[in-house]
């Protein structure tokens, strides 16, 4: 029984890391040295020069498509052009789903664009989808999302009166930290998403979203809990810790509790929440 539980934990680890298929039908013992292959003299033949020349010429099918040969700067400019041209959230979602400039899309199951209420006046921005989000196509639906729902409920909020997006719409393989290049490629879309929503209050969840969108090198523990202005619209934004971080560091929940009480106070002042809502 203990062996079975251990095997389940190992398989779950592989699944969380993004491993979803086996390379061969039968397992291989990589610790055993391979047996040397025997070759006969008759099997060693000289290649036909005509065949060798043909093999050296790539076929049209083996030539990478034009989209994959674009430079990073070209892909960034395309992302900016696409995002800027969107006149609505629906149009932005379509343009994002058609964008091929970011390699993360090739390994993701779904494009994770939004959740919550588009008429909400509070917008939350996370970092990137995890495994559950990638499978369901919605942000914050896994364990961190369940914790976020509890935090919101504690201050009188839920997904009917907030709107949720992510800096990255595609899951990095194995939930690894996204690269600066990947963040740059996806930033125009979340920037336009915020512009189209034009919320009264913003919350940046986690270091990646806060540092990238506020364009600062300060760490999240230094940024959290302090109101700042976002963009030319000067939208009040409150950076705080990501729920996934709280699952690893439960003692830090007290800091997020203070931050969301601060958010509730601001929401009451702006008439988003009644004073007796929590």
Coordinates of C-alpha atoms in Angstrom, one line a residue, residues 10-251:
X10 CA 5.9 10.4 -8.2
X11 CA 3.3 10.3 -11.1
X12 CA 1.7 13.5 -9.7
X13 CA 5.1 15.2 -9.6
X14 CA 5.6 14.3 -13.3
X15 CA 2.2 15.7 -14.2
X16 CA 2.8 18.9 -12.3
X17 CA 6.1 19.2 -14.1
X18 CA 4.4 19.0 -17.5
X19 CA 5.3 15.4 -18.4
X20 CA 2.3 14.0 -20.2
X21 CA 3.6 11.2 -22.4
X22 CA 6.2 8.3 -22.4
X23 CA 9.0 8.1 -24.9
X24 CA 8.7 4.4 -25.3
X25 CA 6.2 1.7 -24.6
X26 CA 8.7 -0.3 -22.5
X27 CA 10.9 1.1 -19.7
X28 CA 14.6 1.2 -20.1
X29 CA 17.3 0.7 -17.5
X30 CA 19.6 3.7 -18.2
X31 CA 22.1 2.4 -15.6
X32 CA 23.1 -0.6 -17.7
X33 CA 25.8 0.0 -20.3
X34 CA 24.4 -0.7 -23.8
X35 CA 25.8 -3.7 -25.7
X36 CA 28.1 -2.8 -28.6
X37 CA 26.5 -3.4 -32.0
X38 CA 28.1 -5.9 -34.4
X39 CA 28.7 -4.7 -37.9
X40 CA 29.5 -6.9 -41.0
X41 CA 31.9 -5.7 -43.6
X42 CA 29.2 -6.3 -46.2
X43 CA 26.8 -3.8 -44.5
X44 CA 29.3 -1.0 -44.8
X45 CA 28.6 0.5 -48.2
X46 CA 29.5 3.8 -49.8
X47 CA 26.5 6.2 -50.2
X48 CA 25.3 7.0 -53.7
X49 CA 26.5 10.5 -54.6
X50 CA 23.2 11.4 -56.1
X51 CA 21.3 10.3 -53.0
X52 CA 23.8 12.2 -50.8
X53 CA 23.3 15.4 -52.8
X54 CA 19.5 15.0 -52.6
X55 CA 19.6 14.4 -48.8
X56 CA 21.7 17.6 -48.3
X57 CA 18.9 19.7 -49.9
X58 CA 16.1 20.3 -47.5
X59 CA 12.6 19.6 -48.7
X60 CA 9.9 22.3 -48.5
X61 CA 8.2 20.3 -45.6
X62 CA 11.4 20.5 -43.5
X63 CA 11.8 24.2 -43.9
X64 CA 10.6 26.0 -40.8
X65 CA 7.6 28.3 -41.3
X66 CA 8.2 32.0 -41.7
X67 CA 6.6 32.7 -38.3
X68 CA 9.3 30.7 -36.5
X69 CA 12.1 32.6 -38.2
X70 CA 11.0 36.0 -37.1
X71 CA 13.3 37.9 -34.7
X72 CA 12.3 38.6 -31.1
X73 CA 12.0 42.3 -31.9
X74 CA 9.6 41.6 -34.9
X75 CA 7.4 39.4 -32.7
X76 CA 7.3 42.1 -30.0
X77 CA 6.3 44.7 -32.6
X78 CA 3.6 42.4 -33.9
X79 CA 2.2 41.9 -30.4
X80 CA 2.1 45.7 -29.9
X81 CA 0.4 46.2 -33.2
X82 CA -2.2 43.5 -32.6
X83 CA -3.0 44.6 -29.0
X84 CA -3.3 48.3 -29.9
X85 CA -5.7 47.5 -32.8
X86 CA -8.2 45.7 -30.4
X87 CA -11.3 47.8 -29.8
X88 CA -13.0 45.4 -27.4
X89 CA -12.1 42.5 -25.0
X90 CA -13.6 40.0 -27.4
X91 CA -11.4 41.4 -30.3
X92 CA -8.4 41.3 -28.1
X93 CA -9.0 37.7 -27.1
X94 CA -9.3 36.7 -30.7
X95 CA -6.1 38.6 -31.7
X96 CA -4.2 37.0 -28.8
X97 CA -5.4 33.5 -29.6
X98 CA -4.2 34.0 -33.2
X99 CA -0.8 35.3 -32.2
X100 CA 2.1 32.9 -32.9
X101 CA 5.0 35.0 -31.8
X102 CA 5.5 33.5 -28.3
X103 CA 6.8 29.9 -28.0
X104 CA 4.8 29.2 -24.9
X105 CA 1.7 28.9 -27.0
X106 CA 3.1 25.8 -28.7
X107 CA 3.4 23.9 -25.4
X108 CA 0.1 25.2 -23.8
X109 CA -3.2 23.5 -23.9
X110 CA -5.4 26.6 -23.8
X111 CA -5.0 30.4 -24.0
X112 CA -6.0 31.7 -20.5
X113 CA -7.5 35.1 -21.1
X114 CA -10.0 36.1 -18.3
X115 CA -12.5 35.2 -15.6
X116 CA -14.9 37.2 -13.5
X117 CA -17.2 40.1 -14.5
X118 CA -16.3 42.4 -17.3
X119 CA -18.4 45.2 -15.7
X120 CA -16.4 44.9 -12.5
X121 CA -14.5 48.0 -11.2
X122 CA -11.8 46.0 -9.5
X123 CA -9.3 44.1 -11.7
X124 CA -6.8 41.5 -10.5
X125 CA -3.7 40.6 -12.6
X126 CA -1.8 37.4 -11.9
X127 CA 1.4 36.0 -13.3
X128 CA 0.8 32.9 -15.5
X129 CA -1.5 29.9 -15.7
X130 CA -0.7 26.8 -13.8
X131 CA -1.6 23.2 -14.7
X132 CA -5.3 23.5 -13.8
X133 CA -5.7 26.9 -15.4
X134 CA -4.0 25.6 -18.6
X135 CA -6.5 22.6 -18.7
X136 CA -9.6 24.7 -18.0
X137 CA -8.6 27.9 -19.9
X138 CA -9.4 30.2 -16.9
X139 CA -7.1 32.0 -14.4
X140 CA -7.0 30.9 -10.8
X141 CA -9.0 27.7 -10.8
X142 CA -6.5 25.5 -9.0
X143 CA -5.4 25.5 -5.4
X144 CA -4.2 29.0 -5.5
X145 CA -7.5 30.1 -7.1
X146 CA -9.4 28.4 -4.3
X147 CA -7.3 30.4 -1.7
X148 CA -7.9 33.6 -3.7
X149 CA -11.7 33.0 -3.6
X150 CA -11.5 32.7 0.2
X151 CA -9.4 35.9 0.5
X152 CA -11.9 37.8 -1.7
X153 CA -14.9 36.4 0.3
X154 CA -13.3 37.6 3.5
X155 CA -13.5 41.2 2.3
X156 CA -16.9 41.0 0.7
X157 CA -15.8 40.2 -2.9
X158 CA -16.2 37.3 -5.3
X159 CA -15.8 36.7 -9.0
X160 CA -19.1 38.4 -9.8
X161 CA -17.6 41.8 -8.8
X162 CA -14.0 41.4 -9.8
X163 CA -12.3 40.8 -13.1
X164 CA -9.2 38.6 -13.4
X165 CA -6.4 38.4 -16.0
X166 CA -2.8 37.2 -16.3
X167 CA 0.4 38.8 -17.6
X168 CA 1.1 35.5 -19.5
X169 CA -1.9 33.8 -21.1
X170 CA 0.0 30.5 -21.7
X171 CA 1.5 28.2 -19.1
X172 CA 5.3 27.9 -18.9
X173 CA 6.3 24.2 -19.1
X174 CA 6.6 22.7 -15.7
X175 CA 5.3 26.0 -14.1
X176 CA 8.8 27.4 -14.5
X177 CA 9.5 31.1 -14.0
X178 CA 8.8 32.9 -17.3
X179 CA 11.7 34.6 -19.0
X180 CA 12.0 38.3 -19.6
X181 CA 11.6 37.7 -23.3
X182 CA 8.4 35.9 -22.8
X183 CA 7.1 38.6 -20.5
X184 CA 8.0 41.3 -23.1
X185 CA 6.1 39.4 -25.8
X186 CA 2.9 39.1 -23.8
X187 CA 3.0 42.4 -22.1
X188 CA 1.2 44.4 -24.8
X189 CA -1.9 42.2 -24.5
X190 CA -2.3 42.5 -20.8
X191 CA -1.6 46.2 -21.0
X192 CA -4.4 46.6 -23.6
X193 CA -6.7 44.4 -21.5
X194 CA -6.3 46.7 -18.6
X195 CA -6.9 49.7 -20.8
X196 CA -10.1 48.2 -22.2
X197 CA -11.3 47.3 -18.7
X198 CA -10.3 50.7 -17.3
X199 CA -10.9 49.6 -13.7
X200 CA -11.2 51.9 -10.7
X201 CA -8.8 49.7 -8.7
X202 CA -6.0 47.3 -9.7
X203 CA -4.4 44.5 -7.7
X204 CA -1.2 42.9 -9.0
X205 CA -0.8 39.4 -7.6
X206 CA 2.8 38.3 -7.3
X207 CA 6.3 39.5 -8.2
X208 CA 6.2 38.9 -12.0
X209 CA 3.0 40.9 -12.6
X210 CA 4.0 43.7 -10.2
X211 CA 7.6 44.1 -11.3
X212 CA 6.7 43.8 -15.0
X213 CA 3.7 46.1 -15.1
X214 CA 5.2 48.7 -12.7
X215 CA 8.5 48.5 -14.5
X216 CA 10.6 48.2 -11.4
X217 CA 13.3 45.9 -10.0
X218 CA 12.0 46.1 -6.4
X219 CA 11.0 42.8 -4.9
X220 CA 7.4 42.0 -4.1
X221 CA 8.0 42.1 -0.3
X222 CA 9.1 45.7 -0.8
X223 CA 6.3 46.5 -3.2
X224 CA 3.3 44.9 -1.5
X225 CA 0.9 46.9 0.6
X226 CA 1.7 50.3 -0.9
X227 CA -0.7 52.0 -3.3
X228 CA 0.9 53.2 -6.6
X229 CA -0.4 54.7 -9.8
X230 CA -0.5 52.6 -13.0
X231 CA -0.1 54.1 -16.5
X232 CA -1.1 57.5 -17.7
X233 CA -4.6 56.9 -16.4
X234 CA -3.2 56.8 -12.9
X235 CA -5.2 53.9 -11.8
X236 CA -4.6 53.1 -8.1
X237 CA -2.8 49.7 -8.0
X238 CA -2.0 47.6 -4.9
X239 CA 0.7 44.9 -5.3
X240 CA 0.5 41.9 -3.0
X241 CA 1.7 38.4 -2.7
X242 CA 0.5 35.6 -5.0
X243 CA -1.8 33.0 -3.5
X244 CA 0.6 30.2 -4.8
X245 CA 3.3 31.8 -2.6
X246 CA 1.0 31.7 0.4
X247 CA 0.4 28.0 -0.1
X248 CA 4.2 27.6 0.4
X249 CA 4.6 30.2 3.1
X250 CA 1.3 30.2 5.1
X251 CA 2.8 32.6 7.7

